[in-house]
């Protein structure tokens, strides 16, 4: 819902909806939805299809990564020239490097859209990740649910690639091991101990007022 409010900020988005998450939103979307990695890339490189729009939304990149895995298994053979049945069949760690390299193809497509003046919005599921802490005890935080192997981290690469990474979370307070909250949510624009976030323009958390385009007005007015 948050991304659909781009329209209220004067930017018309086109949704590449890979998980049917926009089914209840009044937005323009690619119909039928791309079913695989090649079809997503075909949309991203279609000048005619994208010409009327000011933004492209991929919902979700977590699903797109799964498509990249399937594409890799089909198109990248093992060192013995065999089509693998799983990522592990490539050998220790090699399959994940191939998936990482496959995913970079999409980032290249998105770079070319940005060069044309089209905004790119990536929607991602989150996960709880363990964080090694050299200054004390390790802790956990929310990060995008993407491949995060040390030698082939799509998660880190996407974070570096983005100009802005926002985390939308419920406002929760914990006391004596019990959590409480009023159902409100905030949009985090800077990293905290509990979540990844960053922005080249915004620094303070924003109240997520459902139906209001505050984030986009702040972002594009800055």
Short mmCIF file of C-alpha atoms in Angstrom, two decimals:
data_model
loop_
_atom_site.label_atom_id
_atom_site.label_comp_id
_atom_site.label_asym_id
_atom_site.label_seq_id
_atom_site.Cartn_x
_atom_site.Cartn_y
_atom_site.Cartn_z
CA UNK A 1 0.00 0.00 0.00
CA UNK A 2 2.84 2.40 0.83
CA UNK A 3 4.35 2.19 -2.65
CA UNK A 4 0.99 2.73 -4.35
CA UNK A 5 0.88 6.17 -2.70
CA UNK A 6 3.56 7.32 -5.13
CA UNK A 7 0.63 8.35 -7.31
CA UNK A 8 -0.35 10.99 -4.75
CA UNK A 9 3.17 12.43 -5.05
CA UNK A 10 2.79 12.77 -8.80
CA UNK A 11 4.72 9.64 -9.82
CA UNK A 12 2.89 6.87 -11.68
CA UNK A 13 4.33 3.43 -10.77
CA UNK A 14 4.19 0.21 -12.76
CA UNK A 15 4.10 -2.87 -10.54
CA UNK A 16 5.92 -6.04 -11.51
CA UNK A 17 3.91 -8.11 -9.05
CA UNK A 18 5.55 -11.49 -8.57
CA UNK A 19 3.51 -12.53 -5.51
CA UNK A 20 0.07 -11.06 -6.27
CA UNK A 21 0.56 -8.63 -3.39
CA UNK A 22 -1.01 -5.68 -5.24
CA UNK A 23 -4.27 -7.48 -6.04
CA UNK A 24 -6.31 -5.17 -3.79
CA UNK A 25 -4.57 -1.95 -4.88
CA UNK A 26 -5.66 0.41 -7.62
CA UNK A 27 -2.36 0.43 -9.50
CA UNK A 28 -1.02 -0.29 -12.96
CA UNK A 29 0.68 -3.67 -13.13
CA UNK A 30 2.23 -5.94 -15.73
CA UNK A 31 -0.44 -8.36 -16.93
CA UNK A 32 0.06 -11.26 -16.89
CA UNK A 33 2.69 -11.17 -14.18
CA UNK A 34 6.15 -12.43 -15.22
CA UNK A 35 6.57 -16.10 -14.39
CA UNK A 36 10.34 -16.38 -14.49
CA UNK A 37 13.64 -14.50 -14.48
CA UNK A 38 13.76 -13.98 -18.25
CA UNK A 39 10.25 -12.52 -18.32
CA UNK A 40 11.10 -10.04 -15.56
CA UNK A 41 14.16 -8.91 -17.50
CA UNK A 42 12.07 -8.60 -20.67
CA UNK A 43 9.78 -6.14 -18.86
CA UNK A 44 12.71 -4.14 -17.49
CA UNK A 45 14.21 -3.74 -20.95
CA UNK A 46 10.95 -2.88 -22.77
CA UNK A 47 11.13 0.81 -23.66
CA UNK A 48 7.59 0.84 -25.06
CA UNK A 49 6.00 -0.75 -21.99
CA UNK A 50 7.78 1.48 -19.47
CA UNK A 51 7.56 4.78 -21.34
CA UNK A 52 4.35 6.06 -19.64
CA UNK A 53 5.59 5.43 -16.10
CA UNK A 54 7.75 7.35 -13.64
CA UNK A 55 8.64 4.37 -11.46
CA UNK A 56 9.00 0.60 -11.63
CA UNK A 57 8.13 -1.49 -8.57
CA UNK A 58 9.36 -5.08 -8.15
CA UNK A 59 7.21 -6.84 -5.57
CA UNK A 60 9.06 -8.73 -4.27
CA UNK A 61 12.80 -8.96 -4.81
CA UNK A 62 12.76 -11.93 -2.45
CA UNK A 63 10.71 -13.82 -5.06
CA UNK A 64 12.91 -12.47 -7.85
CA UNK A 65 15.92 -14.04 -6.13
CA UNK A 66 14.15 -17.40 -6.18
CA UNK A 67 13.61 -16.92 -9.92
CA UNK A 68 17.33 -16.18 -10.28
CA UNK A 69 18.11 -19.48 -8.57
CA UNK A 70 15.84 -21.37 -11.00
CA UNK A 71 17.37 -19.52 -13.98
CA UNK A 72 20.88 -20.37 -12.80
CA UNK A 73 20.08 -24.07 -12.46
CA UNK A 74 18.70 -24.11 -16.01
CA UNK A 75 21.36 -22.02 -17.72
CA UNK A 76 24.63 -22.58 -15.83
CA UNK A 77 26.09 -26.08 -16.01
CA UNK A 78 28.51 -27.62 -13.56
CA UNK A 79 32.22 -27.85 -14.32
CA UNK A 80 31.51 -31.33 -15.73
CA UNK A 81 28.94 -29.92 -18.16
CA UNK A 82 25.97 -31.33 -16.27
CA UNK A 83 22.70 -29.51 -15.59
CA UNK A 84 22.50 -29.45 -11.77
CA UNK A 85 19.47 -30.50 -9.76
CA UNK A 86 20.27 -28.15 -6.87
CA UNK A 87 22.57 -25.28 -5.96
CA UNK A 88 24.75 -27.61 -3.90
CA UNK A 89 25.41 -29.76 -7.00
CA UNK A 90 27.85 -27.13 -8.33
CA UNK A 91 30.26 -27.87 -5.53
CA UNK A 92 31.15 -26.10 -2.31
CA UNK A 93 29.85 -22.52 -2.46
CA UNK A 94 30.05 -22.25 -6.25
CA UNK A 95 26.30 -22.35 -6.87
CA UNK A 96 25.64 -19.36 -4.65
CA UNK A 97 28.29 -17.37 -6.52
CA UNK A 98 26.54 -18.23 -9.80
CA UNK A 99 23.19 -17.04 -8.39
CA UNK A 100 24.82 -13.83 -7.21
CA UNK A 101 26.24 -13.22 -10.67
CA UNK A 102 22.85 -13.97 -12.26
CA UNK A 103 21.15 -11.47 -9.95
CA UNK A 104 23.63 -8.77 -10.98
CA UNK A 105 22.08 -8.91 -14.46
CA UNK A 106 18.87 -7.45 -13.04
CA UNK A 107 20.73 -4.71 -11.20
CA UNK A 108 22.31 -3.80 -14.55
CA UNK A 109 18.83 -3.58 -16.11
CA UNK A 110 17.70 -1.34 -13.25
CA UNK A 111 20.75 0.90 -13.62
CA UNK A 112 19.73 1.59 -17.20
CA UNK A 113 16.21 2.51 -16.07
CA UNK A 114 17.61 4.98 -13.57
CA UNK A 115 19.76 6.50 -16.29
CA UNK A 116 16.50 7.16 -18.17
CA UNK A 117 15.04 8.98 -15.15
CA UNK A 118 12.76 6.15 -13.99
CA UNK A 119 12.61 5.57 -10.24
CA UNK A 120 13.12 1.99 -9.02
CA UNK A 121 11.33 0.65 -5.94
CA UNK A 122 12.26 -2.78 -4.58
CA UNK A 123 9.92 -4.43 -2.07
CA UNK A 124 11.53 -7.12 0.07
CA UNK A 125 10.46 -9.50 2.79
CA UNK A 126 12.46 -9.26 6.00
CA UNK A 127 14.18 -11.80 8.21
CA UNK A 128 15.90 -11.81 11.58
CA UNK A 129 19.68 -11.95 11.14
CA UNK A 130 22.44 -12.60 13.66
CA UNK A 131 24.93 -9.73 13.93
CA UNK A 132 28.49 -10.39 15.16
CA UNK A 133 29.49 -7.58 17.53
CA UNK A 134 33.23 -7.05 18.13
CA UNK A 135 32.47 -4.56 20.93
CA UNK A 136 30.30 -6.86 23.02
CA UNK A 137 27.58 -9.48 22.84
CA UNK A 138 26.17 -10.43 19.44
CA UNK A 139 22.60 -9.35 18.69
CA UNK A 140 19.85 -9.79 16.10
CA UNK A 141 18.15 -7.32 13.76
CA UNK A 142 15.79 -7.17 10.80
CA UNK A 143 17.43 -7.32 7.36
CA UNK A 144 16.11 -8.03 3.84
CA UNK A 145 15.40 -11.70 3.24
CA UNK A 146 17.98 -12.27 0.52
CA UNK A 147 21.00 -14.51 0.01
CA UNK A 148 23.65 -13.47 2.53
CA UNK A 149 26.60 -15.80 2.14
CA UNK A 150 29.92 -14.20 3.03
CA UNK A 151 31.39 -14.70 -0.44
CA UNK A 152 28.19 -14.03 -2.42
CA UNK A 153 25.79 -11.73 -0.56
CA UNK A 154 22.89 -10.44 -2.64
CA UNK A 155 21.62 -8.85 0.58
CA UNK A 156 24.74 -6.71 1.01
CA UNK A 157 24.94 -5.88 -2.70
CA UNK A 158 21.35 -4.65 -2.82
CA UNK A 159 21.89 -2.56 0.30
CA UNK A 160 24.94 -0.93 -1.27
CA UNK A 161 23.11 -0.40 -4.57
CA UNK A 162 20.08 1.35 -3.09
CA UNK A 163 20.05 5.08 -2.44
CA UNK A 164 17.42 4.54 0.26
CA UNK A 165 16.51 1.49 2.31
CA UNK A 166 13.42 1.89 4.48
CA UNK A 167 12.15 -0.47 7.15
CA UNK A 168 8.49 -0.32 8.11
CA UNK A 169 7.89 -1.77 11.57
CA UNK A 170 5.29 -1.76 14.30
CA UNK A 171 5.96 0.41 17.33
CA UNK A 172 6.55 -2.07 20.15
CA UNK A 173 7.73 -1.60 23.72
CA UNK A 174 9.09 -4.44 25.84
CA UNK A 175 9.07 -4.62 29.63
CA UNK A 176 9.70 -7.62 31.88
CA UNK A 177 9.81 -9.90 28.85
CA UNK A 178 6.41 -8.76 27.56
CA UNK A 179 5.75 -6.66 24.45
CA UNK A 180 3.04 -4.06 24.04
CA UNK A 181 2.03 -1.58 21.36
CA UNK A 182 -0.88 0.38 19.97
CA UNK A 183 -0.77 -0.95 16.40
CA UNK A 184 1.03 2.11 15.03
CA UNK A 185 3.96 1.81 12.62
CA UNK A 186 7.05 3.84 11.80
CA UNK A 187 9.20 4.13 8.70
CA UNK A 188 12.86 3.93 9.68
CA UNK A 189 15.24 5.87 7.44
CA UNK A 190 18.49 5.30 9.36
CA UNK A 191 20.04 2.11 10.69
CA UNK A 192 19.25 1.15 14.27
CA UNK A 193 20.40 -1.81 16.39
CA UNK A 194 17.16 -3.58 15.41
CA UNK A 195 16.95 -2.96 11.66
CA UNK A 196 18.79 -2.07 8.48
CA UNK A 197 17.84 1.29 6.98
CA UNK A 198 19.58 4.14 5.22
CA UNK A 199 18.84 7.23 3.17
CA UNK A 200 20.84 9.80 1.27
CA UNK A 201 18.26 12.47 2.16
CA UNK A 202 16.24 11.50 5.23
CA UNK A 203 17.50 10.82 8.73
CA UNK A 204 14.58 10.77 11.17
CA UNK A 205 11.88 8.06 11.45
CA UNK A 206 8.51 8.95 9.94
CA UNK A 207 5.08 8.02 11.24
CA UNK A 208 3.41 5.60 8.84
CA UNK A 209 -0.01 7.18 8.42
CA UNK A 210 -1.86 4.69 6.24
CA UNK A 211 -3.14 6.34 3.08
CA UNK A 212 -0.86 9.39 3.39
CA UNK A 213 2.13 9.87 1.02
CA UNK A 214 4.32 11.54 3.67
CA UNK A 215 7.38 9.43 2.87
CA UNK A 216 7.28 10.23 -0.85
CA UNK A 217 6.57 13.93 -0.28
CA UNK A 218 9.52 14.14 2.12
CA UNK A 219 11.78 12.16 -0.18
CA UNK A 220 11.11 13.99 -3.41
CA UNK A 221 10.82 17.44 -1.84
CA UNK A 222 14.22 17.10 -0.13
#
